[in-house]
mmCIF file of C-alpha atoms in Angstrom:
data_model
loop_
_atom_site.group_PDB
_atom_site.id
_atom_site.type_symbol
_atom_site.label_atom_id
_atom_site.label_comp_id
_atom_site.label_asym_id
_atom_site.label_seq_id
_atom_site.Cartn_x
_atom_site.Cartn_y
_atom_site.Cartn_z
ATOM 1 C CA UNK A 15 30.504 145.102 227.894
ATOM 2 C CA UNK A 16 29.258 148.459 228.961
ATOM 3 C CA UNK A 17 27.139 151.076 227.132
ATOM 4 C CA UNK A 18 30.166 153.532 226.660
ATOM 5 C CA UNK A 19 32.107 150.508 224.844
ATOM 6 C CA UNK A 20 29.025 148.977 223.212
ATOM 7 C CA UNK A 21 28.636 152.451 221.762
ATOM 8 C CA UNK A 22 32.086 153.223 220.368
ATOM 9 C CA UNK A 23 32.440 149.657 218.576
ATOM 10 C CA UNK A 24 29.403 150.567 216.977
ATOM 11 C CA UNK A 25 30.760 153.667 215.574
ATOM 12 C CA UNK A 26 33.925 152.051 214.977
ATOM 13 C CA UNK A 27 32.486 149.581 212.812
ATOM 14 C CA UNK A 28 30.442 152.616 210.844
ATOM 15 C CA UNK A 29 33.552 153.721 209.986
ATOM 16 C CA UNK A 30 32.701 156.882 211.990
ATOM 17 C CA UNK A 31 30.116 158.003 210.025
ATOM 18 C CA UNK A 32 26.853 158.736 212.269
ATOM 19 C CA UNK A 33 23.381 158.097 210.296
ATOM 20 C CA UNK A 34 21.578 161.760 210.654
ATOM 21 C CA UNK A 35 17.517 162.020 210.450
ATOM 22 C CA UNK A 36 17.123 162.951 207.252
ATOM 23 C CA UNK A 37 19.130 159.850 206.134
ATOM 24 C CA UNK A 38 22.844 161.345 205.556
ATOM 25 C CA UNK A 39 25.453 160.269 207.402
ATOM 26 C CA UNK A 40 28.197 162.492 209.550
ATOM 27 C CA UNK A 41 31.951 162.033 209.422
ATOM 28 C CA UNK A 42 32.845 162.397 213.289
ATOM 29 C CA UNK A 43 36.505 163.399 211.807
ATOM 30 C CA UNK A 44 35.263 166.312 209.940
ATOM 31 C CA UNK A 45 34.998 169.407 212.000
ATOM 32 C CA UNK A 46 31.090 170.595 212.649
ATOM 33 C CA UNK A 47 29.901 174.027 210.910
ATOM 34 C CA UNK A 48 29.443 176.860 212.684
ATOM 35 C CA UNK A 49 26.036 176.186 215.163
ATOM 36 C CA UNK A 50 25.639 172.602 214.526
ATOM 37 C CA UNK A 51 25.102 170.054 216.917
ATOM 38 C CA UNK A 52 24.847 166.747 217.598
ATOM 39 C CA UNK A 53 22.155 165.009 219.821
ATOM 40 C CA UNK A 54 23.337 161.926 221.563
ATOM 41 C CA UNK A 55 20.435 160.112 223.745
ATOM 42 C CA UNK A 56 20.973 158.552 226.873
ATOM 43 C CA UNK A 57 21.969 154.787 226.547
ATOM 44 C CA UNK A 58 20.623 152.536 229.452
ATOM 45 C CA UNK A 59 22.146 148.936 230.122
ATOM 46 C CA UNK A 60 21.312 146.255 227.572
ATOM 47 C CA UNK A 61 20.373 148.465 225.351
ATOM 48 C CA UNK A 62 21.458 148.837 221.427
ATOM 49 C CA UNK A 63 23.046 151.811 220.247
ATOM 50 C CA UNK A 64 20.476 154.451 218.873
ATOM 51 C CA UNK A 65 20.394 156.384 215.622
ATOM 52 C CA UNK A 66 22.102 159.469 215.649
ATOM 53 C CA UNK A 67 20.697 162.563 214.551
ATOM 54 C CA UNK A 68 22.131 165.816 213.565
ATOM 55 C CA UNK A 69 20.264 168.707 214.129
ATOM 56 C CA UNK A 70 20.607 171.036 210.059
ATOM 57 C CA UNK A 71 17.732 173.819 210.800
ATOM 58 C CA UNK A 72 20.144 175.983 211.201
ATOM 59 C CA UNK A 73 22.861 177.010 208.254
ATOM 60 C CA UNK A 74 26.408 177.608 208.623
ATOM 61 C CA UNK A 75 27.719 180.702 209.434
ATOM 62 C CA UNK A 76 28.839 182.654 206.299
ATOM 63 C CA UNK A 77 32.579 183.330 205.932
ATOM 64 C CA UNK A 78 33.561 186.511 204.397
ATOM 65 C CA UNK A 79 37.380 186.889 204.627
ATOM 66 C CA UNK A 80 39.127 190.081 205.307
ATOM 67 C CA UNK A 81 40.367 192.690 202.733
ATOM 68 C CA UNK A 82 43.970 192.523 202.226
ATOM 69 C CA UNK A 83 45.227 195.938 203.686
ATOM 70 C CA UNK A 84 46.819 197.935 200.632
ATOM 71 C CA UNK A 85 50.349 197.818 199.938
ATOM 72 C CA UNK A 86 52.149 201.414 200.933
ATOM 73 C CA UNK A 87 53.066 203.386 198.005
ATOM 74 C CA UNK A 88 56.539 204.792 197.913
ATOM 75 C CA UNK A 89 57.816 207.561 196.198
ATOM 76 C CA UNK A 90 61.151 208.714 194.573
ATOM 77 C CA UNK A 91 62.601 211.605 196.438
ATOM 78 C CA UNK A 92 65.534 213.245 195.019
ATOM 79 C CA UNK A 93 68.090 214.374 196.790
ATOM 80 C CA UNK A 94 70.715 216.261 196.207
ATOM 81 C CA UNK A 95 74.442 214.226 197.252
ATOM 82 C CA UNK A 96 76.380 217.097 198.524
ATOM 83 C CA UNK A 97 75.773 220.825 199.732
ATOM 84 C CA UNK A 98 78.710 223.347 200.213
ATOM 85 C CA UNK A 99 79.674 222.849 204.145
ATOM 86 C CA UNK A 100 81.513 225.153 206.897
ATOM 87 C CA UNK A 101 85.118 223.829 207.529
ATOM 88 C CA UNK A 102 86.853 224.172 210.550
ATOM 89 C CA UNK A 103 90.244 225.279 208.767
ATOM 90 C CA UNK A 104 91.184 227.990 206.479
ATOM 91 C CA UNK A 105 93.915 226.981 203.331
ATOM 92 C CA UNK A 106 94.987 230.157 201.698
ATOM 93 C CA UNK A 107 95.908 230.363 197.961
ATOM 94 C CA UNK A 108 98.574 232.982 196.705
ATOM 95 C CA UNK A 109 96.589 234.185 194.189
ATOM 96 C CA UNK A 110 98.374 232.769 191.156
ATOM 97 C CA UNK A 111 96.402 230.313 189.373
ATOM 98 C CA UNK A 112 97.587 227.820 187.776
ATOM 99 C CA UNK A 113 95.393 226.238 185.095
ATOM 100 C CA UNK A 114 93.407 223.363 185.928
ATOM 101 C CA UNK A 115 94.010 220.777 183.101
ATOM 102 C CA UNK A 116 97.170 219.275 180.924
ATOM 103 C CA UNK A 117 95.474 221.770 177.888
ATOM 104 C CA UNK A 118 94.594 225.306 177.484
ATOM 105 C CA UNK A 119 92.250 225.023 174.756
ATOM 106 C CA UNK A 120 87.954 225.719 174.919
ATOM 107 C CA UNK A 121 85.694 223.068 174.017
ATOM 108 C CA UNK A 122 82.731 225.117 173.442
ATOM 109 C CA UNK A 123 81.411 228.127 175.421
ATOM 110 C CA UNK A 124 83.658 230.950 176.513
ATOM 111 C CA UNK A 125 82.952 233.438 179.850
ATOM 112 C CA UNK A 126 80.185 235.680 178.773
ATOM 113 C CA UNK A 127 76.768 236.878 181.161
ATOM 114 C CA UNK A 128 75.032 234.027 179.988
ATOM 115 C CA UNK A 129 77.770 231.786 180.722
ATOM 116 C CA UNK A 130 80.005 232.233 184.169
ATOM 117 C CA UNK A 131 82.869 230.211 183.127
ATOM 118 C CA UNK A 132 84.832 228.645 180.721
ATOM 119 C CA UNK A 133 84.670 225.269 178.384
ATOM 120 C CA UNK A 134 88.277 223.571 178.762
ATOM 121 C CA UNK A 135 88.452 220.775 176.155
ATOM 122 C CA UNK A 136 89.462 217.800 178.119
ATOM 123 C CA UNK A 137 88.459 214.178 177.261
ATOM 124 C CA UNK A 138 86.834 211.408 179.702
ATOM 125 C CA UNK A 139 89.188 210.773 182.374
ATOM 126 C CA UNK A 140 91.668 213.764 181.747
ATOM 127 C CA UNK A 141 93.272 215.081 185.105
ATOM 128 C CA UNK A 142 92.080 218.100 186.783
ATOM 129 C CA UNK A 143 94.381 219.889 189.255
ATOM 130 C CA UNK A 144 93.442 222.578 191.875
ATOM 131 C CA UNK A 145 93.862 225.964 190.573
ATOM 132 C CA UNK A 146 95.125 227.399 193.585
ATOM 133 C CA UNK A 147 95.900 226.295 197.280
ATOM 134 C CA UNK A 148 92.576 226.014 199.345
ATOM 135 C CA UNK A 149 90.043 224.165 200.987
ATOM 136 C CA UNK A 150 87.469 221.951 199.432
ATOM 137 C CA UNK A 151 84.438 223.485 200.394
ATOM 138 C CA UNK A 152 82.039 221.291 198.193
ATOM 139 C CA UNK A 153 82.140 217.915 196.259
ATOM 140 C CA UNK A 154 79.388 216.001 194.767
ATOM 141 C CA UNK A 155 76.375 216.032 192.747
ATOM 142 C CA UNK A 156 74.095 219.355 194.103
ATOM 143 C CA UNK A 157 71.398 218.508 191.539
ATOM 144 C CA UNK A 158 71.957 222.025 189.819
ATOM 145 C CA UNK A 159 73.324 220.363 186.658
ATOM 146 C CA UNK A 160 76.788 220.682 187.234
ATOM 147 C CA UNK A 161 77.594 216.962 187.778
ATOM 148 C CA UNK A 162 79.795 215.878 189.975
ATOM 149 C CA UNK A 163 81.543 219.442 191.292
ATOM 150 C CA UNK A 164 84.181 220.032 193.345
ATOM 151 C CA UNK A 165 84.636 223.649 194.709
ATOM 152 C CA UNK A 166 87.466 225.251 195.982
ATOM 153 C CA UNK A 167 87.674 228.339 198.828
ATOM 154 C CA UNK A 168 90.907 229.586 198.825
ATOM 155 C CA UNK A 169 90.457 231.555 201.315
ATOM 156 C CA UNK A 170 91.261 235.109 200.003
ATOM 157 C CA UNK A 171 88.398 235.805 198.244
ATOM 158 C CA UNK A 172 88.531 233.711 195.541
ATOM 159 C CA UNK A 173 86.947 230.520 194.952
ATOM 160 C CA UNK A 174 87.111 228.131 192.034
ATOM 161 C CA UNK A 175 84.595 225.016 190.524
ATOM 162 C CA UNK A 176 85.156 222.186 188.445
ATOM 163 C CA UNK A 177 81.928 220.843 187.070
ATOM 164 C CA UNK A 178 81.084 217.354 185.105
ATOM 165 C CA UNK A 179 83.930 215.460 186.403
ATOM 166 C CA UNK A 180 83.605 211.692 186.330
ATOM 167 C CA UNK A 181 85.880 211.176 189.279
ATOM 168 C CA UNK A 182 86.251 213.316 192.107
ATOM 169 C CA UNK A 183 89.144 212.364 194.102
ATOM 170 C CA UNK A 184 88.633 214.729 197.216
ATOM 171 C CA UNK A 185 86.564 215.002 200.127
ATOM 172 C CA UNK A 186 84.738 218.307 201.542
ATOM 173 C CA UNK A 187 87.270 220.164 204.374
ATOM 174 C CA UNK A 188 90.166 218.441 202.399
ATOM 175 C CA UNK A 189 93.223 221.333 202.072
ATOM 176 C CA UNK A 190 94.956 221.250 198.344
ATOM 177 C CA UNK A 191 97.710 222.811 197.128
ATOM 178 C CA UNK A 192 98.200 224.559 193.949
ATOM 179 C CA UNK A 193 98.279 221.807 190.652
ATOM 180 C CA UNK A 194 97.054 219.000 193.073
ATOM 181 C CA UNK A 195 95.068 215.991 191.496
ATOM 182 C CA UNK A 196 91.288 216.770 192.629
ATOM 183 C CA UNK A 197 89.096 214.848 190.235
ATOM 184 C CA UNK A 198 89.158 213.522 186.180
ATOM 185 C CA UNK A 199 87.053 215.018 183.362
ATOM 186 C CA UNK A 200 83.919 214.262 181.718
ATOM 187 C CA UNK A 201 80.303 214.563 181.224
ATOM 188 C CA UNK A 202 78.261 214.427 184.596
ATOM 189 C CA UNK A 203 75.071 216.932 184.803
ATOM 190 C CA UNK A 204 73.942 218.953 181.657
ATOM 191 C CA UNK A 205 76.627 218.274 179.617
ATOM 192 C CA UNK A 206 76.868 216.951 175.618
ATOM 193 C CA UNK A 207 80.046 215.774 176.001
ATOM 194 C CA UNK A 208 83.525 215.328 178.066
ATOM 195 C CA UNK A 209 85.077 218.328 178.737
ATOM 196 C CA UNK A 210 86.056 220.845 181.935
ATOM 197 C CA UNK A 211 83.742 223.669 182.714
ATOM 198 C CA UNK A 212 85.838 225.593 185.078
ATOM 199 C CA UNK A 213 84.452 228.929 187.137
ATOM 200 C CA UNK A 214 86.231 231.985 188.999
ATOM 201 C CA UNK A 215 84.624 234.127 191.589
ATOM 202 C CA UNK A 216 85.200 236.502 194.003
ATOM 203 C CA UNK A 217 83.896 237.695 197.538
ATOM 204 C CA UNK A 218 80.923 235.862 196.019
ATOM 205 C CA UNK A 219 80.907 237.826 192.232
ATOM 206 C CA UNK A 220 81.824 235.814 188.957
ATOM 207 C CA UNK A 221 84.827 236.640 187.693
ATOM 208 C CA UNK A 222 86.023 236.082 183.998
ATOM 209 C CA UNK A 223 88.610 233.359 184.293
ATOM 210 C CA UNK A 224 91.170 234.367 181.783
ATOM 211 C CA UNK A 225 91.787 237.134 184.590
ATOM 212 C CA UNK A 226 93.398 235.497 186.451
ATOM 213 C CA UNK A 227 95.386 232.958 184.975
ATOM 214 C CA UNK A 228 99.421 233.788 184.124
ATOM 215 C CA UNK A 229 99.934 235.521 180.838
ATOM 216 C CA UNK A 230 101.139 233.088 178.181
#
């Protein structure tokens, strides 16, 4: 039998554990710290396996594990879901409005300076019709407190919104006709409770709705 073999049986049969010189023994499975090392003398023929010694003087390496980098912090923007757009096309009204819900009766507020429209009673869900022929120039939320809006140019001057709908059934550079289907009431935005508040202006000025509706 040769040294090589002579030497692994004899680790074999330690179970591969060396003896080291201060008396412990080394598992040759487990990895070696950081620096250690083993010294293995040179085995001539005939000759039984020596003990093994493993050099301690110096200590493993300390291990200080890396700081997690901190998680990014993300804010809430708000954003505003719609903004009054150019449309390609014109829809002109006739100038007789028609008025925008089944009812004709105020739910709170009436037109004053303080107030630039009117408060249709209307419950959640109601219909709301264009008042005049035009072209929706603006639907959505613009984070004003209007709610869901929908605003009309009809192209003469005049322009019309519909504020704290629940539904809004058209799309910006949609044309409408007069008593078309645009949206349902209720309470989207500021608002305490269900209703229609409707608003009139022209070449840019409010104008007090009950102007321009038909006589009764």
């Amino acid at each position: 039998m040769d040294k090589d073999s002579r030497l692994m049986d004899a680790l074999a049969a330690a179970g591969g554990l060396l003896p080291g010189a201060d008396g412990s023994r080394l598992n040759l499975a487990a990895p070696l710290y950081n620096m250690q090392k083993i010294q293995i003398p040179y085995l001539k023929d005939n000759q039984s396996p020596p003990r093994l010694a493993v050099s301690t003087d110096l200590p493993p390496a300390a291990f200080t594990p890396e700081k997690a980098a901190p998680l990014p912090v993300f804010q809430r923007v708000q954003q505003t879901s719609s903004t009054a757009v150019p449309c390609a096309e014109t829809v002109t009204g006739n100038g007789l409005f028609l008025w925008p819900t089944d009812n004709r009766f105020l739910s709170g507020s009436d037109y004053s300076s303080t107030h630039p429209g009117i408060d249709i009673a209307a419950a959640e869900g109601a219909p709301i019709y264009a008042a005049d022929s035009g072209m929706i120039r603006m639907e959505g939320d613009d984070g004003s407190g209007y709610g869901n809006l929908v605003e009309i140019d009809h192209g003469n001057g005049y322009s019309t919104r519909y504020a704290h709908l629940s539904v809004i059934g058209v799309q910006a550079c949609q044309g409408v006709h007069a008593g078309q289907w645009i949206g349902a009431a209720g309470s989207t935005g500021n608002s305490t409770g269900p209703h229609l508040h409707f608003e009139v202006t022209f070449n840019g000025e409010y104008v007090n709705p009950w102007s321009v509706f038909p006589a009764p």
